[in-house]
mmCIF file of C-alpha atoms in Angstrom:
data_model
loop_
_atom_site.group_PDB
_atom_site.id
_atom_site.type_symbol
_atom_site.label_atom_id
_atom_site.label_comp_id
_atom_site.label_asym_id
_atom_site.label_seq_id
_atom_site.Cartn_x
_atom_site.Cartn_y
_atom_site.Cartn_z
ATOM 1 C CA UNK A 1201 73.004 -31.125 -17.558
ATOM 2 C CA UNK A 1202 71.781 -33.138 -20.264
ATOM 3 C CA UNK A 1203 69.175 -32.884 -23.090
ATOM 4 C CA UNK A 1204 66.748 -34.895 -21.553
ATOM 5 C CA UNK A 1205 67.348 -34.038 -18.046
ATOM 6 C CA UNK A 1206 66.059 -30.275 -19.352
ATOM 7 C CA UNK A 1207 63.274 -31.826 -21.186
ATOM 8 C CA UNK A 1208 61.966 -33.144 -17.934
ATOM 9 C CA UNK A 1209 62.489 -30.519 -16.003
ATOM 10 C CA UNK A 1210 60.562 -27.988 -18.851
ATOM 11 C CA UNK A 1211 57.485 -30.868 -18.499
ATOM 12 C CA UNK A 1212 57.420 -30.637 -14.680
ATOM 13 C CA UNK A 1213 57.476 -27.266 -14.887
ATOM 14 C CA UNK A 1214 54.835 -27.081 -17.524
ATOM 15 C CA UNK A 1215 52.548 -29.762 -15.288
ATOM 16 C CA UNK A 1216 52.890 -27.514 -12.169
ATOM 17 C CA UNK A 1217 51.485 -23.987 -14.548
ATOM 18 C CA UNK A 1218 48.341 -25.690 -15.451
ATOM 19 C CA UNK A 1219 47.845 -27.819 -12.149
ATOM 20 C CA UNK A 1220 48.061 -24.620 -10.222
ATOM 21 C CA UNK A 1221 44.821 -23.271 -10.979
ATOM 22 C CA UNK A 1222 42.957 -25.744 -10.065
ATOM 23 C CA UNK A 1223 44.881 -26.158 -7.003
ATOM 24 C CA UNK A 1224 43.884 -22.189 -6.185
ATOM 25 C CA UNK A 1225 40.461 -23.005 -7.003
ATOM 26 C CA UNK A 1226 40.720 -26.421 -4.795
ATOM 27 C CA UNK A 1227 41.934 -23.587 -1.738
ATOM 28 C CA UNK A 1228 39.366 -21.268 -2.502
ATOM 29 C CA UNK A 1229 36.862 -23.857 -2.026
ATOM 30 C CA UNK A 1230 38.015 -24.796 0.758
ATOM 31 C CA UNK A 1231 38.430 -21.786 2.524
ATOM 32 C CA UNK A 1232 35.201 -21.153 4.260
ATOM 33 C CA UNK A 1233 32.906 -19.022 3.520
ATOM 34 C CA UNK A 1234 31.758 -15.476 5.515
ATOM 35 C CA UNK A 1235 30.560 -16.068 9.041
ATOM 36 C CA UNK A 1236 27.028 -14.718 10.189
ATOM 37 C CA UNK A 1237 25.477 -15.615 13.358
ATOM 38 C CA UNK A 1238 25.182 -18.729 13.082
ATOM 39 C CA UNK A 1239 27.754 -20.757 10.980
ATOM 40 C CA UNK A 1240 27.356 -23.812 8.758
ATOM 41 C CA UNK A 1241 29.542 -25.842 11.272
ATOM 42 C CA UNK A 1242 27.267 -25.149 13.925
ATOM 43 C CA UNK A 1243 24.506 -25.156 11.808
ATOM 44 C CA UNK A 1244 24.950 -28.986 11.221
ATOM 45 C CA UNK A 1245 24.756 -29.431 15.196
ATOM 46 C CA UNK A 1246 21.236 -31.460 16.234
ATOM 47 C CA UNK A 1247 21.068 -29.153 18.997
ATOM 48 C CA UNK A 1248 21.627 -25.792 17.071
ATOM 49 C CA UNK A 1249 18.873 -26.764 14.142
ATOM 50 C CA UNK A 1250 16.084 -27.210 16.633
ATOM 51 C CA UNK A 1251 16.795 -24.246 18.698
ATOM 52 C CA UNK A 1252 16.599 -22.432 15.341
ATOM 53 C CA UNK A 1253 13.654 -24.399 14.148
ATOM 54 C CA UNK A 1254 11.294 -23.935 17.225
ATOM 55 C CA UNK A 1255 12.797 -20.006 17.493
ATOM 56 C CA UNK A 1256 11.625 -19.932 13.274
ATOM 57 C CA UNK A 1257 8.136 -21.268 14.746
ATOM 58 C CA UNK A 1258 7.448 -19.571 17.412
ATOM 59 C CA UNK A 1259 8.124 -16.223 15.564
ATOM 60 C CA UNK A 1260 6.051 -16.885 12.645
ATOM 61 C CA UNK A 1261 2.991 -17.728 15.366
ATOM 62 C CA UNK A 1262 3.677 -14.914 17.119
ATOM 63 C CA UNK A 1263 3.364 -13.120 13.523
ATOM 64 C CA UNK A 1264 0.236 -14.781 13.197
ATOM 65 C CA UNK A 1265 -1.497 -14.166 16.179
ATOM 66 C CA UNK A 1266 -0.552 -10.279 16.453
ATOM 67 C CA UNK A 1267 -1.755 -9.879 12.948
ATOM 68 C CA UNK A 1268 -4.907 -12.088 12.962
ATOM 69 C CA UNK A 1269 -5.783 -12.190 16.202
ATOM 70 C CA UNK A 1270 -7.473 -8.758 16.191
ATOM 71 C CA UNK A 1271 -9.661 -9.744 13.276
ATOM 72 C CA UNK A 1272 -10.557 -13.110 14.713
ATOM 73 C CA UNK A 1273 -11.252 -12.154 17.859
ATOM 74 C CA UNK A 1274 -13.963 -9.004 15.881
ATOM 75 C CA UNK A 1275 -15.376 -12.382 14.054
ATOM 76 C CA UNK A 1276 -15.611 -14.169 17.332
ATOM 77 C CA UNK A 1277 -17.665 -11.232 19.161
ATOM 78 C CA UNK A 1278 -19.852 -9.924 15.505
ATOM 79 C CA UNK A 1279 -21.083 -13.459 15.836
ATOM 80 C CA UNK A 1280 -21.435 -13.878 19.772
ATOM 81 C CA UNK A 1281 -24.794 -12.052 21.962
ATOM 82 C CA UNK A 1282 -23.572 -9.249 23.649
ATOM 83 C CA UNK A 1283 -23.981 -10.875 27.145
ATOM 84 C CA UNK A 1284 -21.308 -13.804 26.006
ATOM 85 C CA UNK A 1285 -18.613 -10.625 24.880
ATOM 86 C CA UNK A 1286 -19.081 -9.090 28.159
ATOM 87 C CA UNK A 1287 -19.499 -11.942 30.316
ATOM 88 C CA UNK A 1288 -16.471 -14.284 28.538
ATOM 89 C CA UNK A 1289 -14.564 -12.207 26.100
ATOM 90 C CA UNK A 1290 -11.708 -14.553 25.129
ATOM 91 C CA UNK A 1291 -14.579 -17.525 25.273
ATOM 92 C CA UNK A 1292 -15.621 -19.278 21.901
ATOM 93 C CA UNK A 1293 -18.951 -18.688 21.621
ATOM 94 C CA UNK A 1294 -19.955 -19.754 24.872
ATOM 95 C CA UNK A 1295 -23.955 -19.190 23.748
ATOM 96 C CA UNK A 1296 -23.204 -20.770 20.295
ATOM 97 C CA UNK A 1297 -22.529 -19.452 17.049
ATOM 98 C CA UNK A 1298 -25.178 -16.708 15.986
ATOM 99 C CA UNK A 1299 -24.261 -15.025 12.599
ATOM 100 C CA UNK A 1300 -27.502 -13.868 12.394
ATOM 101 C CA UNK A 1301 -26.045 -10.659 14.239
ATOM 102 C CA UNK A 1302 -24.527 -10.081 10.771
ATOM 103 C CA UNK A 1303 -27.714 -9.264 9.292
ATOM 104 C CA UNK A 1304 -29.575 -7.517 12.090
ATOM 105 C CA UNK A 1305 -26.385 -4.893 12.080
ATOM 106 C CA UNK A 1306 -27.363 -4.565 8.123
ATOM 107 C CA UNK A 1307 -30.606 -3.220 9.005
ATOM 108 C CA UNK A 1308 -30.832 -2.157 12.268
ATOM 109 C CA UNK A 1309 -27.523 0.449 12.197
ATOM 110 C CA UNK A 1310 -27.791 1.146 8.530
ATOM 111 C CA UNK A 1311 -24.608 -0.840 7.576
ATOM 112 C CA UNK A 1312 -26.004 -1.372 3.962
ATOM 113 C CA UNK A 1313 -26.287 2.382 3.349
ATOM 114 C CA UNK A 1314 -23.074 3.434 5.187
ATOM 115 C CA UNK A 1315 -21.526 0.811 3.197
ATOM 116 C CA UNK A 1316 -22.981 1.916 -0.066
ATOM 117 C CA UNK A 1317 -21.783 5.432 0.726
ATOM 118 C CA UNK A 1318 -17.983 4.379 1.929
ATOM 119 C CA UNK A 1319 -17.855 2.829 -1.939
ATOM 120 C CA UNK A 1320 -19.133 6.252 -3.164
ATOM 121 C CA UNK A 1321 -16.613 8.523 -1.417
ATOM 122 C CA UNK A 1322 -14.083 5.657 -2.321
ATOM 123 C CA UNK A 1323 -14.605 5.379 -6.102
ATOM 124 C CA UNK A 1324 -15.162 9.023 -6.329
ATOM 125 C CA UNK A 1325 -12.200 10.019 -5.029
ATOM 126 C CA UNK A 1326 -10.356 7.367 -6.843
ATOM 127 C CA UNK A 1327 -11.519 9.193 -10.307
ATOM 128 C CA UNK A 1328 -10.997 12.614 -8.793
ATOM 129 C CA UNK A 1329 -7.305 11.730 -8.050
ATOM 130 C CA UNK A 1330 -6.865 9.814 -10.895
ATOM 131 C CA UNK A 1331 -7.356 12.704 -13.298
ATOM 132 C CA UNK A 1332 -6.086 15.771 -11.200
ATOM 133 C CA UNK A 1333 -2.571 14.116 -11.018
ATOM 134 C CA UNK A 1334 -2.071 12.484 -13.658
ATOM 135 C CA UNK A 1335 -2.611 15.314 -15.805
ATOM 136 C CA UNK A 1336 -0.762 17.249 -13.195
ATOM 137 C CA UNK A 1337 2.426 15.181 -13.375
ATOM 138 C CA UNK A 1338 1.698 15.308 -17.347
ATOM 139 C CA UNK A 1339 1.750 18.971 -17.887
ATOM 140 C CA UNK A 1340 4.786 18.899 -15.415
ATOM 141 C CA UNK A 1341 6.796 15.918 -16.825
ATOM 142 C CA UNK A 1342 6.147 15.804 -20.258
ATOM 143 C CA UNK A 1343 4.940 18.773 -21.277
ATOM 144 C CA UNK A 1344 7.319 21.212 -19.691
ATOM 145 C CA UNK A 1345 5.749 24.657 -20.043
ATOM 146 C CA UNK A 1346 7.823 27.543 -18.836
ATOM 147 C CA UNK A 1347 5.978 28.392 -15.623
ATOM 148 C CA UNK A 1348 6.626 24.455 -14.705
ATOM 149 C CA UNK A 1349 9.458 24.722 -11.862
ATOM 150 C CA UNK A 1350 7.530 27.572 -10.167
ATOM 151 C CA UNK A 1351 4.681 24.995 -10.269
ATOM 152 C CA UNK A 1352 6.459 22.140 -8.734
ATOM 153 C CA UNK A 1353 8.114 24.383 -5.861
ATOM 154 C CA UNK A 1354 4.487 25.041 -5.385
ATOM 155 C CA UNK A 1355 3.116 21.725 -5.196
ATOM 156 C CA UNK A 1356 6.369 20.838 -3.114
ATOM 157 C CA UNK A 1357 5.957 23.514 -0.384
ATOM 158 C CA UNK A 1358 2.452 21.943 0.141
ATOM 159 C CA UNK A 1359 3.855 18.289 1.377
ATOM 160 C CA UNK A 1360 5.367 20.626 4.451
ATOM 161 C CA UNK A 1361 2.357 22.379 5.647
ATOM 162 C CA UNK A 1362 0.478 19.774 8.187
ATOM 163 C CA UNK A 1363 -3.245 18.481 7.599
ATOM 164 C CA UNK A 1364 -4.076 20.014 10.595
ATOM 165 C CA UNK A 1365 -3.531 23.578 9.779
ATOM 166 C CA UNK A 1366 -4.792 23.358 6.541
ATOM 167 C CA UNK A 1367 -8.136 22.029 7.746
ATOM 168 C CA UNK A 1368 -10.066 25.748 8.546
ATOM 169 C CA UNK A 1369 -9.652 27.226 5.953
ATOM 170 C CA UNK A 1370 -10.526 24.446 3.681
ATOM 171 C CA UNK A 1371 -13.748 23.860 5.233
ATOM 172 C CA UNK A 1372 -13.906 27.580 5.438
ATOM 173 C CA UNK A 1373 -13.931 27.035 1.335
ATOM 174 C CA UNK A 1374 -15.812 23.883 1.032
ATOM 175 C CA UNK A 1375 -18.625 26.439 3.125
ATOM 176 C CA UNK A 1376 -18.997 29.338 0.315
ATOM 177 C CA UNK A 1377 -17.533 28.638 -2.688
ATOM 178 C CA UNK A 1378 -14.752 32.052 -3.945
ATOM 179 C CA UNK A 1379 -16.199 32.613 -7.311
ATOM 180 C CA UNK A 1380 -19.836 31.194 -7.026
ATOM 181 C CA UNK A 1381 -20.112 31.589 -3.371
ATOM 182 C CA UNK A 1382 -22.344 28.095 -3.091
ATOM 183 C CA UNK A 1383 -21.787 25.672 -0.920
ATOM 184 C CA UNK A 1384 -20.373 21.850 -0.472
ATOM 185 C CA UNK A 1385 -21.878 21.396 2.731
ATOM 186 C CA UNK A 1386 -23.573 17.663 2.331
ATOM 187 C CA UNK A 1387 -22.306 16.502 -0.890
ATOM 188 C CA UNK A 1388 -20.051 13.674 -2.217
ATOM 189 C CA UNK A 1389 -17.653 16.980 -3.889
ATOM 190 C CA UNK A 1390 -16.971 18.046 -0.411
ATOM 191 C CA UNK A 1391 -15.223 14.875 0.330
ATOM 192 C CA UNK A 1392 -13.973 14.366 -3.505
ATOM 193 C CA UNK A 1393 -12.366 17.324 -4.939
ATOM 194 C CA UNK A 1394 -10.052 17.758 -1.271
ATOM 195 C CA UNK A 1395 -8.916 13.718 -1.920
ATOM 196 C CA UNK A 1396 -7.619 14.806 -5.665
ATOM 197 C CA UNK A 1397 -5.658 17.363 -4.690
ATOM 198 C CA UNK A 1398 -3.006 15.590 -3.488
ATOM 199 C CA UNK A 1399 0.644 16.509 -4.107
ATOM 200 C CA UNK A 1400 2.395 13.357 -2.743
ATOM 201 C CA UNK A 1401 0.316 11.214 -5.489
ATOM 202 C CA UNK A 1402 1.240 13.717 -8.548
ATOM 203 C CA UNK A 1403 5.427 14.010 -6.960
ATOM 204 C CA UNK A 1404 5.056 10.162 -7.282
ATOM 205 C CA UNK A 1405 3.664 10.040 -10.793
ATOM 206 C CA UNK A 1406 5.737 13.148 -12.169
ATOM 207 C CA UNK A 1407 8.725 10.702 -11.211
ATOM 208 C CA UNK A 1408 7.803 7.806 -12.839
ATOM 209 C CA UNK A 1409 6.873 10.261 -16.255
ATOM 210 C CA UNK A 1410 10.204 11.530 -15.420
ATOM 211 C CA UNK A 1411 12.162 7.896 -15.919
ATOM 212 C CA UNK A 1412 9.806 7.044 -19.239
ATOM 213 C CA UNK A 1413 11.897 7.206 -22.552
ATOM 214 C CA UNK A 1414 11.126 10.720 -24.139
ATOM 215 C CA UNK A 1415 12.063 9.070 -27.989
ATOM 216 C CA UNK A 1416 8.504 7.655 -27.560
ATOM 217 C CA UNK A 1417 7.225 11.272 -26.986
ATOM 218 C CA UNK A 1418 9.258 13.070 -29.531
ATOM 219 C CA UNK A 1419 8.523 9.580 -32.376
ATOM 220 C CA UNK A 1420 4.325 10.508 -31.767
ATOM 221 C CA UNK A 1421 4.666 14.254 -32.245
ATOM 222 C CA UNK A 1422 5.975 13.560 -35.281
ATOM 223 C CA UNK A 1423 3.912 11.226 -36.749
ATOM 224 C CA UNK A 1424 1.235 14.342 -35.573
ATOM 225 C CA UNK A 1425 -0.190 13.151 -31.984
ATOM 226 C CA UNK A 1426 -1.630 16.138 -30.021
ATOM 227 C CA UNK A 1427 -0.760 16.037 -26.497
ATOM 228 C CA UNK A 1428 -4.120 14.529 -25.006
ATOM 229 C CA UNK A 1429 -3.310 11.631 -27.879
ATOM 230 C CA UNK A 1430 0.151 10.756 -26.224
ATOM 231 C CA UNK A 1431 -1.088 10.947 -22.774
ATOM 232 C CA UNK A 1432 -3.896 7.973 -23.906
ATOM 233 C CA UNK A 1433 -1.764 6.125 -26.383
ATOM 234 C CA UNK A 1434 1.405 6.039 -25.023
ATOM 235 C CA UNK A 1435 1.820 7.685 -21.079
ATOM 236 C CA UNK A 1436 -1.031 5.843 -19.575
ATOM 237 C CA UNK A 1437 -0.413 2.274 -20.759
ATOM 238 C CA UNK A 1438 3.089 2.504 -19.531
ATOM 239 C CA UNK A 1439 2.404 3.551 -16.407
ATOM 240 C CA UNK A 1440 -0.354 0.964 -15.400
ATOM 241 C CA UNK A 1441 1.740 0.024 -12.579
ATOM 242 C CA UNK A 1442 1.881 3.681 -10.560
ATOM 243 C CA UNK A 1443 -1.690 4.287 -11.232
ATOM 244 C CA UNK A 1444 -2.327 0.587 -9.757
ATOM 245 C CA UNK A 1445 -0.044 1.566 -6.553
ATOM 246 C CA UNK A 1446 -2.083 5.367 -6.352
ATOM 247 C CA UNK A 1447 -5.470 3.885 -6.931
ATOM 248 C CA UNK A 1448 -4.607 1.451 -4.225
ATOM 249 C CA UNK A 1449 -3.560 3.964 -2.198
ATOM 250 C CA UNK A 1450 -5.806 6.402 -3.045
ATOM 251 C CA UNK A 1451 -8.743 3.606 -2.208
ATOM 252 C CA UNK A 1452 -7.753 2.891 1.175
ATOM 253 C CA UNK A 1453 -6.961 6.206 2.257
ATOM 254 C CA UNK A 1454 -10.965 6.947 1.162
ATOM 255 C CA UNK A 1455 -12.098 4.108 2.693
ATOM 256 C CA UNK A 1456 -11.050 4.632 6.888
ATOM 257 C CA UNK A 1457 -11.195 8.892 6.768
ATOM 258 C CA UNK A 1458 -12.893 9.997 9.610
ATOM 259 C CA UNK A 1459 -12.239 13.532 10.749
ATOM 260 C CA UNK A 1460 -12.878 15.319 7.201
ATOM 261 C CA UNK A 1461 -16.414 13.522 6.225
ATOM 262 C CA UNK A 1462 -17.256 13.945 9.853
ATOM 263 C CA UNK A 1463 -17.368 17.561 9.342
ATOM 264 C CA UNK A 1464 -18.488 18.101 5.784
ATOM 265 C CA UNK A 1465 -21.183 15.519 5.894
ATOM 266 C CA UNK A 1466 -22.988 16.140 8.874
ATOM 267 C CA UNK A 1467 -26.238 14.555 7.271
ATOM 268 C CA UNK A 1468 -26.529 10.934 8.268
ATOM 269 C CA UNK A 1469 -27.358 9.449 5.605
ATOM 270 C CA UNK A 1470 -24.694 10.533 3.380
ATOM 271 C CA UNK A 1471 -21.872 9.567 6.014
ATOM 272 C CA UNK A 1472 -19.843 6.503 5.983
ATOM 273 C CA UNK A 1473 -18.673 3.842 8.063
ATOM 274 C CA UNK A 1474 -15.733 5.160 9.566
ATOM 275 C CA UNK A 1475 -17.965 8.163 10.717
ATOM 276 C CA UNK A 1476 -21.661 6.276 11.313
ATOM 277 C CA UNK A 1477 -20.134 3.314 13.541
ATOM 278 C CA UNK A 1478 -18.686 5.244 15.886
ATOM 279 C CA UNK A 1479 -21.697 7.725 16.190
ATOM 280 C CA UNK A 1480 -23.777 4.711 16.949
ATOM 281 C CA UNK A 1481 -21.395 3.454 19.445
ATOM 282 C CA UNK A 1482 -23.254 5.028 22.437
ATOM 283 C CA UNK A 1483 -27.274 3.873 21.440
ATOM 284 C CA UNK A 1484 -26.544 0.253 19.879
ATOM 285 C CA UNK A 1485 -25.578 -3.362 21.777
ATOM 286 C CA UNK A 1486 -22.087 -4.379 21.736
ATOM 287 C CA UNK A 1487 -22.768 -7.333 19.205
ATOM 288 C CA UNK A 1488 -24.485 -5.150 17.108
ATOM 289 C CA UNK A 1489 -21.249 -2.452 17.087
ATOM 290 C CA UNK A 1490 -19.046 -5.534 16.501
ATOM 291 C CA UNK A 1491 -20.826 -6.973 13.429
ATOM 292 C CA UNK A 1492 -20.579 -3.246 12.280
ATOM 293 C CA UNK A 1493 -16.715 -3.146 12.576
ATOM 294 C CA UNK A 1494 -16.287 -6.422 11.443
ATOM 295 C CA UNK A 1495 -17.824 -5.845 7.895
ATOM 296 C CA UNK A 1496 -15.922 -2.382 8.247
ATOM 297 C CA UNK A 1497 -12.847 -4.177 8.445
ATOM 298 C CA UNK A 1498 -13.665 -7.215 6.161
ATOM 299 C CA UNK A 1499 -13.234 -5.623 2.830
ATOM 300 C CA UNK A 1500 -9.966 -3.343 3.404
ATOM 301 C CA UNK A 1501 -8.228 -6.387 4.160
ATOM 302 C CA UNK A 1502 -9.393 -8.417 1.598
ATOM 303 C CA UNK A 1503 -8.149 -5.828 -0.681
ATOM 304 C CA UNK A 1504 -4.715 -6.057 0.670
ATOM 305 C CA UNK A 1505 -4.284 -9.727 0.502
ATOM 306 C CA UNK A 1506 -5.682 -9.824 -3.132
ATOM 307 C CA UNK A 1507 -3.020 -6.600 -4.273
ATOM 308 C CA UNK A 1508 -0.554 -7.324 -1.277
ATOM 309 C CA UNK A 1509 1.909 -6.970 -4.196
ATOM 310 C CA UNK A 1510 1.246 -3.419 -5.308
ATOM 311 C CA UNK A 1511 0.455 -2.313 -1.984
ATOM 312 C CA UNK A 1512 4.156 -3.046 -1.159
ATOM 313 C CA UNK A 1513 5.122 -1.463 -3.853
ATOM 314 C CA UNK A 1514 3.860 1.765 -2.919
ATOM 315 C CA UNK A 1515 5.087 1.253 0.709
ATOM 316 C CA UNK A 1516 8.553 1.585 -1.032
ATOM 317 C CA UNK A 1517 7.389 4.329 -3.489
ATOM 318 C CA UNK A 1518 6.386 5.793 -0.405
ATOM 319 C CA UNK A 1519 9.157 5.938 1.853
ATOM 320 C CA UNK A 1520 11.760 6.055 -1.313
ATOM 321 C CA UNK A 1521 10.045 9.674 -1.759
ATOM 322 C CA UNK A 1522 10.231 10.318 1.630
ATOM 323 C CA UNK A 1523 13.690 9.795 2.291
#
């Protein structure tokens, strides 16, 4: 074989190294890609996309209507005489639009003051939970005295005991007081100090303290920050998002209680919504009931559409813990 019978043989050789490549690439393209249900051959069918289009449609009204329909239908009969509700329920307003119901349910059932109460126990028990478990989960997390595992089995063996059976003897201690032997009976504490002891809130917040970077901690004390000085300068700005998800929490939880400021607040003007509407259910007219619920209703989810964000957030927190 000659010299330049090699010399094109080396070249062809040489041509086919770097062409392959891109000929493996050129197969890998082409191969296609993972099938799902549907696949993007029969995706590209006239008939497939508007099965899938009018099936995408009809699911998000269905959405829709399961999830707003409640609330509109509450708006249709707050604003409707009680004689249209009964008589037509699913009718729009067959007497005409009368949102002056709105305002007779503020003053004739006391919504104004129930109202003004359910943002009492709210806020208040917002504060209260704030600052038991935060300073809870900050003793436990960052602190780290000895006694601190024996405290956490503690707060952990309370997340198994049910609501239920811890309801006696709590009122049994909102009632007489151990060491001054008052009582609770009838005041916003009752209903307060109960909401901030909460151990799910400070398991949540000892784990995000937990995943914070302890240099932070260890740089203050040495510069000569006292412990209350690194909780406010350096803990609580970096955890503005799990005090956002526990306030948001803690807020809604607050605001549709019924059993435990049915029993604690047995005067009626101090009780809220969730317990004054349905004691007036029997004496008042249907429309006025409805207006009631509907402004009862209004405001929770108003608050979830404006911080849909970090209520999802602690939905995961939530059942993240959980599992």
């Amino acid at each position: 074989m000659s010299i330049a019978e090699n010399t094109s043989l080396e070249q062809e050789g040489t041509r086919a190294i770097v062409a392959s490549p891109h000929r493996g690439r050129r197969k890998r393209d082409a191969e296609p890609r993972e099938r799902t249900v549907i696949s993007d051959r029969d995706l590209q069918r006239p008939v497939v996309k508007w099965a899938l289009r009018t099936i995408e449609v009809l699911v998000a009204v269905s959405l829709v209507v399961v999830g707003a329909g409640p609330i509109t239908w509450l708006f249709k009969a707050a604003t409707s005489t009680a004689q249209d509700t009964v008589r037509d329920p699913f009718g729009l307003w067959p007497g005409g639009f009368q949102p002056q119901i709105m305002g007779q349910a503020w003053t004739q059932l006391a919504v104004g003051q129930s109202l003004w109460n359910t943002v009492i126990l709210a806020l208040g028990s917002w504060v209260a939970t704030l600052f038991v478990c935060v300073t809870g989960a900050y003793v436990l997390s960052v602190l780290r005295p000895k006694w601190g595992n024996v405290l956490s089995a503690l707060i952990l063996a309370t997340l198994f005991i049910p609501s239920v059976v811890s309801l006696v003897p709590l009122y049994l201690t909102i009632l007489e007081l151990p060491l001054t032997g008052g009582s609770l009976l009838n005041t916003y504490w009752a209903v307060w100090l109960p909401a901030a002891a909460n151990a799910f809130n400070i398991v949540i917040i000892k784990r995000f303290f937990d995943a914070l970077p302890r240099e932070l901690f260890e740089a203050a004390r040495m510069d000569g920050a006292g412990p209350l000085r690194v909780l406010w300068s350096i803990v609580l700005p970096l955890s503005r998002p799990i005090l956002g998800v526990v306030s948001l929490l803690t807020i809604i939880a607050a605001w549709k209680e019924f059993l435990w400021p049915m029993l604690v607040l047995t005067d009626t003007a101090l009780q809220p919504l969730s317990v004054s509407l349905p004691r007036l259910s029997g004496t008042s007219e249907i429309s006025l009931l409805m207006a009631g619920l509907f402004i009862a209703v209004f405001i929770p989810v108003v608050l979830f559409l404006v911080f849909q964000k970090q209520f999802l957030r602690g939905v995961g927190m939530t059942s993240a813990v959980k599992g």
